[in-house]
CSV table of C-alpha atoms in Angstrom, one decimal:
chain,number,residue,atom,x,y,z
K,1,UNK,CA,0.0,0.0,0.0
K,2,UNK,CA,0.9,3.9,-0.9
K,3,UNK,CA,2.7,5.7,2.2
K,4,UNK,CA,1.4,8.5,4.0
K,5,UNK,CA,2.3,11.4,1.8
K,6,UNK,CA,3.7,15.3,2.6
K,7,UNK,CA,4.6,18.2,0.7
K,8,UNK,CA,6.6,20.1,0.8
K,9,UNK,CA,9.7,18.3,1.8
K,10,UNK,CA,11.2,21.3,2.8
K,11,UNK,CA,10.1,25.0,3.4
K,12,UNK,CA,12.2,28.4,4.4
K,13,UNK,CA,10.2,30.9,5.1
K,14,UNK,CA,10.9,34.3,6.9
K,15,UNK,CA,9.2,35.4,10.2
K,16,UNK,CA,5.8,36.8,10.3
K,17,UNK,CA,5.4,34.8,6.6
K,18,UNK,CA,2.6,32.4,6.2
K,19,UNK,CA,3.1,28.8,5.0
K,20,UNK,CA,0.7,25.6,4.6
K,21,UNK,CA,1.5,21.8,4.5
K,22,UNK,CA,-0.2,19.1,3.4
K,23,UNK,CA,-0.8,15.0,4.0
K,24,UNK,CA,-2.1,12.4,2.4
K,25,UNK,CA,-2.5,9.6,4.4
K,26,UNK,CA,-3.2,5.7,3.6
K,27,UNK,CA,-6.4,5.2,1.8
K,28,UNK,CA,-8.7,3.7,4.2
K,29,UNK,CA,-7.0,5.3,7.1
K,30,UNK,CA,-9.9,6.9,9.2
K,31,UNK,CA,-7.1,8.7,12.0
K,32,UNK,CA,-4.9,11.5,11.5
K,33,UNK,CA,-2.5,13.6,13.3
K,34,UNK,CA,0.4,16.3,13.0
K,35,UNK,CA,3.0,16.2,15.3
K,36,UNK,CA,5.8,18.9,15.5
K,37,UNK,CA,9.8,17.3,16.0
K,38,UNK,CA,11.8,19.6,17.0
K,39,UNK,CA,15.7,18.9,16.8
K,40,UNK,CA,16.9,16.8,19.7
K,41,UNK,CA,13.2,16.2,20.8
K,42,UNK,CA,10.6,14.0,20.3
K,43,UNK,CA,7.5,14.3,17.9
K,44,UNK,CA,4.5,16.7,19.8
K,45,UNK,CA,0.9,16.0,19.0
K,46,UNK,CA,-0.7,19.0,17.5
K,47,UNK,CA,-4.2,17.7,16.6
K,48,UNK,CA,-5.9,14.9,16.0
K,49,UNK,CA,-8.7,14.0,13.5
K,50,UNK,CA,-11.3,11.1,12.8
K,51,UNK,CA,-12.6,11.8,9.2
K,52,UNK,CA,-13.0,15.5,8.7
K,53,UNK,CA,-14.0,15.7,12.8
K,54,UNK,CA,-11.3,17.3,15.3
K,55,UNK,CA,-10.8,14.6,18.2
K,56,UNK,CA,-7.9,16.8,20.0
K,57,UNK,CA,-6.6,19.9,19.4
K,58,UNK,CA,-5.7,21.1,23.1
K,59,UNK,CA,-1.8,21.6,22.2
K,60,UNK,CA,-2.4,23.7,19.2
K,61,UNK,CA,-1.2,27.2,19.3
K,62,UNK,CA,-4.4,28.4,17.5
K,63,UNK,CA,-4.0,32.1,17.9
K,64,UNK,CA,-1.0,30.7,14.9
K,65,UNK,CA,-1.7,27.2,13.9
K,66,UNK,CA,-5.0,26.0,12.2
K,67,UNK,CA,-5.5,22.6,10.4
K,68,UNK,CA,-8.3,21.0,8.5
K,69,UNK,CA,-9.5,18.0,6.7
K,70,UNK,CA,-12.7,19.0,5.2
K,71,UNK,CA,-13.1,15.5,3.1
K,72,UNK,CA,-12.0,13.3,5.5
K,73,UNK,CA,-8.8,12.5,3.8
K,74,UNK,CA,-6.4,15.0,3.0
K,75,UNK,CA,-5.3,17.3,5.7
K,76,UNK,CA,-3.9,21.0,5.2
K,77,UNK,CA,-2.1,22.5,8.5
K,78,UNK,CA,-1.1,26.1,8.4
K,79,UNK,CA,0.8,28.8,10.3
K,80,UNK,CA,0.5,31.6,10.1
K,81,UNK,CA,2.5,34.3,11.2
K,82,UNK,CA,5.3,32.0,11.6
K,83,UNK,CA,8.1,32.5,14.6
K,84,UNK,CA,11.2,31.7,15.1
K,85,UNK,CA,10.6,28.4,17.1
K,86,UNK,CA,8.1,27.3,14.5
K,87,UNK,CA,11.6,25.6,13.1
K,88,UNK,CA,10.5,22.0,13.2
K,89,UNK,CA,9.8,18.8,11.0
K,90,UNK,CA,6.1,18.5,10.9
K,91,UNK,CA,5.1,14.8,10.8
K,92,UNK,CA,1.7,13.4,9.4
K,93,UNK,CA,0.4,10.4,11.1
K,94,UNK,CA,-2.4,8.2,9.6
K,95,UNK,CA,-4.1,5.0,11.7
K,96,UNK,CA,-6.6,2.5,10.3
K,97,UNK,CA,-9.2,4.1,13.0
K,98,UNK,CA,-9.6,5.8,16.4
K,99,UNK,CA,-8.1,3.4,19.0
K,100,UNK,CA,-5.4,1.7,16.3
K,101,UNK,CA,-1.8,2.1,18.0
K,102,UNK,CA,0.4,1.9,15.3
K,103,UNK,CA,1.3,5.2,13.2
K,104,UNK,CA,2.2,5.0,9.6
K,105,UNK,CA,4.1,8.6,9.2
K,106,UNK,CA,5.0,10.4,6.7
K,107,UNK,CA,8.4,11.3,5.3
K,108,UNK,CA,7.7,15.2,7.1
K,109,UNK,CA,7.9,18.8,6.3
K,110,UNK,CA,11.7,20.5,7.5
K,111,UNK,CA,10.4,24.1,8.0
K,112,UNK,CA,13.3,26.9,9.0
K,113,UNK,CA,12.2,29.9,9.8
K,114,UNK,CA,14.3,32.7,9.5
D,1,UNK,CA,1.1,16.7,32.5
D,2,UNK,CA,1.6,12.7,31.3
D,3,UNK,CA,5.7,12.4,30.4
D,4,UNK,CA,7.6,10.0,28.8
D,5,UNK,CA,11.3,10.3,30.0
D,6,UNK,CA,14.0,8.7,28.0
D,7,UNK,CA,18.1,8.4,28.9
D,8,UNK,CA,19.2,11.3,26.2
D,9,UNK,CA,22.4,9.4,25.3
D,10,UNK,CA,24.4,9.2,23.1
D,11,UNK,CA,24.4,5.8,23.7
D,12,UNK,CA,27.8,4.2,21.6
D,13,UNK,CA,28.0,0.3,21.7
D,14,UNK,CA,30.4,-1.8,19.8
D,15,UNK,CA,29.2,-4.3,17.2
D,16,UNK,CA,27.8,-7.3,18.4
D,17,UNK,CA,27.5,-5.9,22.1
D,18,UNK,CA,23.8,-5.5,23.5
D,19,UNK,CA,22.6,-2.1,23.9
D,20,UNK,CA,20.0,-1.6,26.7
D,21,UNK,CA,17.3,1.6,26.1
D,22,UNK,CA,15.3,2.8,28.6
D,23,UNK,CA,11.8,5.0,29.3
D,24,UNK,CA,9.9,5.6,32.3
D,25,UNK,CA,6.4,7.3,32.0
D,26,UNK,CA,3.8,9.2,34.2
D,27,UNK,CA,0.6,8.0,33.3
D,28,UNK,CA,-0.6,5.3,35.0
D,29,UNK,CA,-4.0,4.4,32.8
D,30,UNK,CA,-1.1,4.0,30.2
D,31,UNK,CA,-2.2,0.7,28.2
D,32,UNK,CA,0.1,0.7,24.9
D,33,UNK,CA,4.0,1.1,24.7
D,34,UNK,CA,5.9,1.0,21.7
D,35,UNK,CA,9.7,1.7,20.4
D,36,UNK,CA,10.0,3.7,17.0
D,37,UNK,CA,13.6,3.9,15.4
D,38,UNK,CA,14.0,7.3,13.7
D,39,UNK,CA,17.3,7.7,10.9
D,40,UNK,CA,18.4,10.4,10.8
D,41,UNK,CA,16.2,13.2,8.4
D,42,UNK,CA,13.6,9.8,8.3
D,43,UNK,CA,10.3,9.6,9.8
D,44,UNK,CA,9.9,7.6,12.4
D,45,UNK,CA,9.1,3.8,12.3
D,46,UNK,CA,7.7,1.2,14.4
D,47,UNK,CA,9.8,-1.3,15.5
D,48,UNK,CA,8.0,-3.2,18.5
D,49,UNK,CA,5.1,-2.7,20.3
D,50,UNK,CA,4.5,-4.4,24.4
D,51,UNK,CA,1.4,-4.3,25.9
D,52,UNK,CA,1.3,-6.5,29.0
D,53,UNK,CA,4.2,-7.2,31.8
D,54,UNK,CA,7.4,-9.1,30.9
D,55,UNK,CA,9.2,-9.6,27.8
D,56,UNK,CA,8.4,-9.5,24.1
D,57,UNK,CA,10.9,-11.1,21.7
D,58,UNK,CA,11.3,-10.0,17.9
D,59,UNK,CA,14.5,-11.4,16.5
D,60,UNK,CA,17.5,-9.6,18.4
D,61,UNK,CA,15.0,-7.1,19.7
D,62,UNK,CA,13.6,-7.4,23.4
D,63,UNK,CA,11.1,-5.1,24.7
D,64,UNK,CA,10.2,-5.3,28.0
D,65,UNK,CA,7.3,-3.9,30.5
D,66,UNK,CA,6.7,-3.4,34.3
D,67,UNK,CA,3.6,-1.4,34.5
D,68,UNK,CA,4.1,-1.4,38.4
D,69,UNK,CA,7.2,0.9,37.9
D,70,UNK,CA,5.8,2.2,35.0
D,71,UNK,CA,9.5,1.0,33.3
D,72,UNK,CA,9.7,0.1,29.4
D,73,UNK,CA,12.9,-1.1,27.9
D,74,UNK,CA,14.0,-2.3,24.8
D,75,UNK,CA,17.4,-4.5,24.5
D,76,UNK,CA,18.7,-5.1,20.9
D,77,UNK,CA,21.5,-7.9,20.8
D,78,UNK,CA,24.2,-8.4,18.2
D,79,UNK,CA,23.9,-4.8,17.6
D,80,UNK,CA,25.0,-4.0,14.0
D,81,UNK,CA,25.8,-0.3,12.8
D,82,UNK,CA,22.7,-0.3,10.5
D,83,UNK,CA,20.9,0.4,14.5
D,84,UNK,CA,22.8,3.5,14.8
D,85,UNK,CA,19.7,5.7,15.0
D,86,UNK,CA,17.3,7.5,17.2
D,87,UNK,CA,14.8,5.5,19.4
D,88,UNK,CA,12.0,6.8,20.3
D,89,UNK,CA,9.7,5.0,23.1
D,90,UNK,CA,6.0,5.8,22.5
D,91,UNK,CA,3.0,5.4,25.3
D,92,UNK,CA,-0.3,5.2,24.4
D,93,UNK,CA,-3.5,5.8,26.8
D,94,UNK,CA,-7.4,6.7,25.6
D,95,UNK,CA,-6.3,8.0,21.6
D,96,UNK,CA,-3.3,10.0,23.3
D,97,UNK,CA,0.1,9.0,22.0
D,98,UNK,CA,2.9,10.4,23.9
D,99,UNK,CA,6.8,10.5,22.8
D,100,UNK,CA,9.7,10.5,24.6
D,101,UNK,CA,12.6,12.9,23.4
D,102,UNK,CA,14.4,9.8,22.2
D,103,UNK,CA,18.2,8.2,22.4
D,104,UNK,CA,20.5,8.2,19.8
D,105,UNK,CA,22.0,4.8,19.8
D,106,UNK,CA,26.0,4.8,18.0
D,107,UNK,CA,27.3,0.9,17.1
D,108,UNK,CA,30.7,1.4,16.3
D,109,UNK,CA,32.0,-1.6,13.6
């Protein structure tokens, strides 16, 4: 089966600048998330989705970050104005369905911001 | 706040030695634990998954669980230096998945 899918690969933006990524994730796969890596640390949930429905979204920075699925299938996170710290690999996550426990990720967005 | 505390490492080992990773976690509802193995500029993969007390054996990886001490190791024997990576241990608890910061694991030929 196809791979969970992210574009771009990489993205340098300048602060205060908007930018958008986007996932694909398995076919089939009901569950999605976005998790933020910083370097050295560990991936941080963002939000979580089942179908185009928000499950979690407590550790969003909203008054920045927004996300969507409308469809239920491809998913569009965005910041905007962008910081500093916002330098991260943004990882997609896809599960078959809610209470599945293994993570098929994506390859991940490398944002610097400058 | 539910953690998941990893050793940061570096961890080196020389090939064929056993490395020992470990992670302790916080939340005690915790039902799921898993270890992901991250290369360098990859995304991360799974690699084994534990979900009751004692040992699980996949080839030269052991993972092991004590819920009591809230303790989850992984052991990889014969270590080769296509392990050299990042390990991440991963706790899961009620659609909440948790990772710890991770430990870079060096096996030096």
């Amino acid at each position: 089966e196809a791979g969970v899918a992210q574009s771009p690969r990489y993205k340098i933006i300048e602060k205060r600048q908007s930018v958008a990524f986007w996932c694909n994730p398995i076919s089939g796969h009901a569950t999605l998330y976005w998790y933020q890596q910083i370097l050295g640390q560990g991936p941080k949930l963002l939000i979580q989705f089942q179908n185009n429905g928000v499950v979690d979204d407590s550790q969003l920075p909203k008054d920045r970050f927004s996300a969507e699925r409308l469809k239920g299938v491809d998913s569009t996170l965005k910041i905007q104005p962008a910081k500093l710290e916002d330098s991260a690999v943004y990882l997609c996550a896809s599960y078959r369905s809610m209470g599945s426990t293994e993570a098929f990720f994506g390859q991940g967005t490398r944002l610097t911001v400058v | 706040q539910k953690e998941v505390e990893q050793n940061s490492g570096p961890l080196s080992v020389p090939e064929g030695a056993i490395a020992s990773l470990n992670c302790t976690y916080s939340d005690r509802g915790s039902q799921s634990f898993f270890w992901y193995r991250q290369y360098s500029g990859k995304s991360p993969e799974l690699i084994m998954s534990i979900y009751s007390n004692g040992d699980k054996e996949d080839g030269r990886f052991t993972a092991q669980l004590n819920k009591a001490s809230q303790y989850v190791s992984l052991l990889i024997r014969d270590s080769q230096p296509s392990d050299s990576a990042t390990y991440l241990c991963a706790v899961y608890n009620n659609n909440d998945m948790r990772f710890g910061a991770g430990t870079r694991l060096t096996v030096k030929p």
